[in-house]
Each structure stands twice: as C-alpha cells, then as structure tokens.
Coordinates of C-alpha atoms in Angstrom, one line a residue:
X1 CA -146.4 -9.4 127.1
X2 CA -148.2 -12.8 126.8
X3 CA -151.5 -11.1 127.8
X4 CA -151.1 -8.5 125.1
X5 CA -150.3 -11.2 122.5
X6 CA -153.3 -13.3 123.5
X7 CA -155.6 -10.3 123.6
X8 CA -154.6 -9.3 120.1
X9 CA -155.5 -12.8 118.9
X10 CA -158.9 -12.6 120.6
X11 CA -159.4 -9.1 119.1
X12 CA -158.4 -10.2 115.6
X13 CA -160.4 -13.4 115.6
X14 CA -163.3 -11.5 117.2
X15 CA -163.3 -8.9 114.4
X16 CA -163.4 -11.7 111.8
X17 CA -166.3 -13.4 113.6
X18 CA -168.5 -10.4 114.1
X19 CA -168.1 -9.1 110.6
X20 CA -168.9 -12.5 109.0
X21 CA -172.4 -12.6 107.3
X22 CA -175.0 -14.5 109.3
X23 CA -178.1 -14.2 111.4
X24 CA -176.8 -11.3 113.4
X25 CA -176.1 -9.2 110.3
X26 CA -179.5 -10.1 108.8
X27 CA -181.5 -9.1 111.8
X28 CA -179.6 -5.9 112.2
X29 CA -180.1 -4.9 108.6
X30 CA -183.8 -5.9 108.7
X31 CA -184.6 -3.8 111.9
X32 CA -182.5 -0.8 110.8
X33 CA -184.1 -0.6 107.3
X34 CA -187.6 -1.7 108.1
X35 CA -187.9 0.3 111.3
X36 CA -185.3 2.9 112.4
X37 CA -181.7 3.6 113.4
X38 CA -182.7 3.3 117.0
X39 CA -184.2 -0.2 116.4
X40 CA -180.9 -1.3 114.8
X41 CA -178.8 0.0 117.6
X42 CA -181.0 -1.7 120.2
X43 CA -180.8 -4.8 118.2
X44 CA -177.0 -4.5 118.4
X45 CA -177.3 -4.1 122.1
X46 CA -179.3 -7.4 122.3
X47 CA -176.7 -9.2 120.2
X48 CA -174.0 -8.0 122.6
X49 CA -176.1 -9.2 125.6
X50 CA -176.3 -12.6 123.9
X51 CA -172.6 -12.7 123.6
X52 CA -172.2 -11.8 127.2
X53 CA -174.3 -14.8 128.2
X54 CA -172.3 -17.1 125.8
X55 CA -169.0 -15.7 127.3
X56 CA -170.2 -16.2 130.9
X57 CA -171.3 -19.9 130.6
X58 CA -168.3 -20.8 128.4
X59 CA -165.9 -19.4 131.0
X60 CA -167.8 -21.3 133.6
X61 CA -167.5 -24.5 131.6
X62 CA -171.1 -25.0 130.8
X63 CA -170.5 -24.4 127.1
X64 CA -168.2 -27.5 127.0
X65 CA -171.1 -29.6 128.3
X66 CA -173.4 -28.2 125.6
X67 CA -170.9 -28.8 122.9
X68 CA -170.5 -32.4 123.9
X69 CA -174.2 -33.2 124.4
X70 CA -176.1 -34.1 121.3
X71 CA -179.4 -33.6 123.1
X72 CA -178.6 -30.1 124.4
X73 CA -176.9 -29.0 121.2
X74 CA -179.9 -30.2 119.1
X75 CA -182.4 -28.5 121.5
X76 CA -180.5 -25.2 121.2
X77 CA -180.1 -25.6 117.4
X78 CA -183.8 -26.3 116.8
X79 CA -184.9 -23.4 119.1
X80 CA -182.6 -21.0 117.2
X81 CA -183.7 -22.2 113.8
X82 CA -187.4 -22.0 114.7
X83 CA -186.9 -18.4 116.0
X84 CA -185.1 -17.3 112.8
X85 CA -187.7 -18.9 110.6
X86 CA -190.5 -17.2 112.7
X87 CA -188.9 -13.8 112.3
X88 CA -188.3 -14.5 108.6
X89 CA -192.0 -15.4 108.1
X90 CA -193.0 -12.2 109.8
X91 CA -190.9 -10.2 107.4
X92 CA -192.3 -12.0 104.4
X93 CA -195.7 -10.6 105.4
X94 CA -194.5 -7.1 104.8
X95 CA -196.8 -5.0 102.6
X96 CA -196.0 -2.0 100.5
X97 CA -198.3 0.1 102.6
X98 CA -196.1 -0.5 105.6
X99 CA -193.2 1.2 103.9
X100 CA -194.1 4.8 104.6
X101 CA -192.6 7.5 106.8
X102 CA -189.7 6.9 109.1
X103 CA -191.7 8.5 111.9
X104 CA -194.3 5.8 111.7
X105 CA -191.7 3.1 111.3
X106 CA -190.1 4.1 114.6
X107 CA -193.3 3.3 116.3
X108 CA -193.5 -0.2 114.8
X109 CA -191.1 -1.8 117.2
X110 CA -190.2 -1.0 120.8
X111 CA -186.7 -0.8 122.3
X112 CA -187.4 -3.9 124.4
X113 CA -188.6 -5.8 121.3
X114 CA -185.4 -4.8 119.3
X115 CA -183.2 -5.9 122.2
X116 CA -185.1 -9.1 122.6
X117 CA -184.8 -9.9 118.9
X118 CA -181.0 -9.4 118.9
X119 CA -180.6 -11.3 122.1
X120 CA -182.6 -14.3 121.1
X121 CA -181.0 -14.4 117.6
X122 CA -177.5 -14.6 119.2
X123 CA -178.3 -16.7 122.2
X124 CA -180.1 -19.4 120.3
X125 CA -177.3 -20.0 117.9
X126 CA -175.2 -23.0 119.0
X127 CA -172.4 -22.0 116.6
X128 CA -171.7 -19.0 118.8
X129 CA -171.2 -21.4 121.7
X130 CA -168.7 -23.5 119.6
X131 CA -166.9 -20.3 118.5
X132 CA -166.3 -19.2 122.1
X133 CA -165.2 -22.6 123.1
X134 CA -162.8 -23.0 120.2
X135 CA -161.3 -19.5 120.9
X136 CA -161.1 -19.7 124.7
X137 CA -159.7 -23.2 124.9
X138 CA -156.8 -22.1 122.7
X139 CA -156.1 -18.9 124.7
X140 CA -157.1 -19.5 128.3
X141 CA -155.0 -21.8 130.4
X142 CA -155.6 -23.1 133.9
X143 CA -153.3 -20.5 135.4
X144 CA -155.0 -17.6 133.4
X145 CA -156.3 -15.1 136.0
X146 CA -160.1 -14.6 136.1
X147 CA -159.8 -10.9 135.4
X148 CA -157.9 -11.7 132.2
X149 CA -160.6 -14.1 131.1
X150 CA -163.2 -11.5 131.7
X151 CA -161.3 -9.0 129.6
X152 CA -161.1 -11.5 126.7
X153 CA -164.9 -12.1 127.0
X154 CA -165.8 -8.4 127.2
X155 CA -163.6 -7.7 124.2
X156 CA -165.8 -9.9 122.0
X157 CA -168.9 -8.4 123.5
X158 CA -167.7 -4.8 122.8
X159 CA -166.8 -5.8 119.2
X160 CA -170.2 -7.3 118.7
X161 CA -172.0 -4.1 119.8
X162 CA -169.6 -1.7 118.0
X163 CA -169.8 -3.4 114.7
X164 CA -173.5 -3.9 114.5
X165 CA -174.2 -0.4 115.8
X166 CA -172.0 0.9 113.1
X167 CA -173.9 -1.2 110.5
X168 CA -177.1 0.3 111.8
X169 CA -175.8 3.9 111.7
X170 CA -174.6 3.4 108.1
X171 CA -177.7 1.7 106.6
X172 CA -180.1 4.0 108.4
X173 CA -178.7 7.2 106.9
X174 CA -181.4 9.2 105.3
X175 CA -179.8 9.0 101.9
X176 CA -179.5 5.3 102.1
X177 CA -183.0 4.7 103.4
X178 CA -184.4 6.9 100.7
X179 CA -182.9 4.6 98.1
X180 CA -184.8 1.7 99.6
X181 CA -188.0 3.5 100.6
X182 CA -189.9 2.7 97.4
X183 CA -189.0 -1.0 97.6
X184 CA -188.6 -1.4 101.3
X185 CA -191.4 -4.0 101.4
X186 CA -189.5 -6.1 98.9
X187 CA -186.3 -5.6 100.8
X188 CA -187.9 -6.7 104.0
X189 CA -189.2 -9.8 102.2
X190 CA -185.7 -10.4 101.0
X191 CA -184.4 -10.2 104.5
X192 CA -187.2 -12.6 105.5
X193 CA -186.1 -15.1 102.9
X194 CA -182.5 -14.7 104.2
X195 CA -183.5 -15.3 107.8
X196 CA -185.5 -18.4 106.9
X197 CA -182.6 -19.7 104.9
X198 CA -180.2 -19.1 107.8
X199 CA -182.7 -20.8 110.1
X200 CA -182.9 -23.9 107.8
X201 CA -179.1 -23.9 107.6
X202 CA -178.8 -23.8 111.4
X203 CA -181.4 -26.6 111.7
X204 CA -179.2 -28.7 109.4
X205 CA -176.0 -27.9 111.3
X206 CA -174.1 -30.8 112.8
X207 CA -172.1 -30.7 116.0
X208 CA -168.6 -31.1 114.7
X209 CA -167.0 -31.5 118.1

C-alpha cells in the first residue's frame, strides 16, 4: 500500500514536471515543426535518455554531490546554457527558403542528431538534477528496495518520452503544419529566441540548495 501511495506521488509530480514549459518543450516543438514528426519523436527519446541518466546518478548519490558543489553546479549550468543558446542561434539563421516540403525537411536532421539534441538539452540542465533529488529524497528511504527505486525512476523516464512524443504527434499533424508552413521560418526563429532566453535564464539560475 505504501509503495502504491508513493508511486502515485511520483507519477503526479512527474506529470506536472514534464508538462511544464521549458527547454524540453521548446526543443521538441522546434524539431517537430522545423523538421518532421520523426525528428520530434526521436528528440523525445533523447529527452527520456537524459532523464534516465539523471535518475541513475541521483539514485547512486552523485546528484547530491552535484547539488552541493558550487563548482560542479556552475559547470553544468554554463554548459547547458551554452548549448541552448547555440541551438537557438542556429534556429535564428532559418531562412524562408528552408521552409519547403516536408519530404525535404525530413532529410535536414538525422535520427541520431535528434536524439542527441534531446539528450543534451535534458542532461545539461542542472534543474533536472535538483528536481530528481527533491523528489527522491522525499519518497525514497534507506529501507526502500532497489527495485522500487528503479520503478520510481523509470516512471519519470516513461512520462518524459510519452508526453513529448504526444506533443510531436500533435504539432506534426498535416493540418497543423500547413498552418505554419508559410511562416515556418519565422516560427523557427521564434523558437530560437525562446531557446536563447531559456539558456540565459539557466545561466542566471542559482543553486538554491
């Protein structure tokens, strides 16, 4: 009974976390609209892989070290901010001529690149580390079995992939993409500005622990 109660807490908090606007949503929207549905889904896979890494090292206790170390936190923070700003600047360079057929768009980004973009966006965000630490330290006790801890972590990973895959499926619908086709270069530039803003926000983030 306690396991079910704690799992429901993890599930509920996880739903709120993954659906909150942020870098993960921005990169998924950008890749789904600028490239293809496949790119968006593989981006979601990369985001989930990033969560898997966060889950693993938090459960092993490394996340606690990172959250308490100003040096490590700052290094991760600046790396993440630099990556978001870099991707945002790339999006700002979008030209109208690039917004053509979806067939050509699908060739603009590989599966590996999409996974990598999602993975790095998630992995280099220290706020995700702090989220997992805050959640797990409230739920997991010294006597909590390892298999239960693994289920908690995989629940968040599954939620991450499911939500952003659904976002990609929705925004990459033909009817939706047609609405944006004529202004897709402007939309991508808007996403670029959002990613740069999120990068700057992350750079200015303080370690509250």
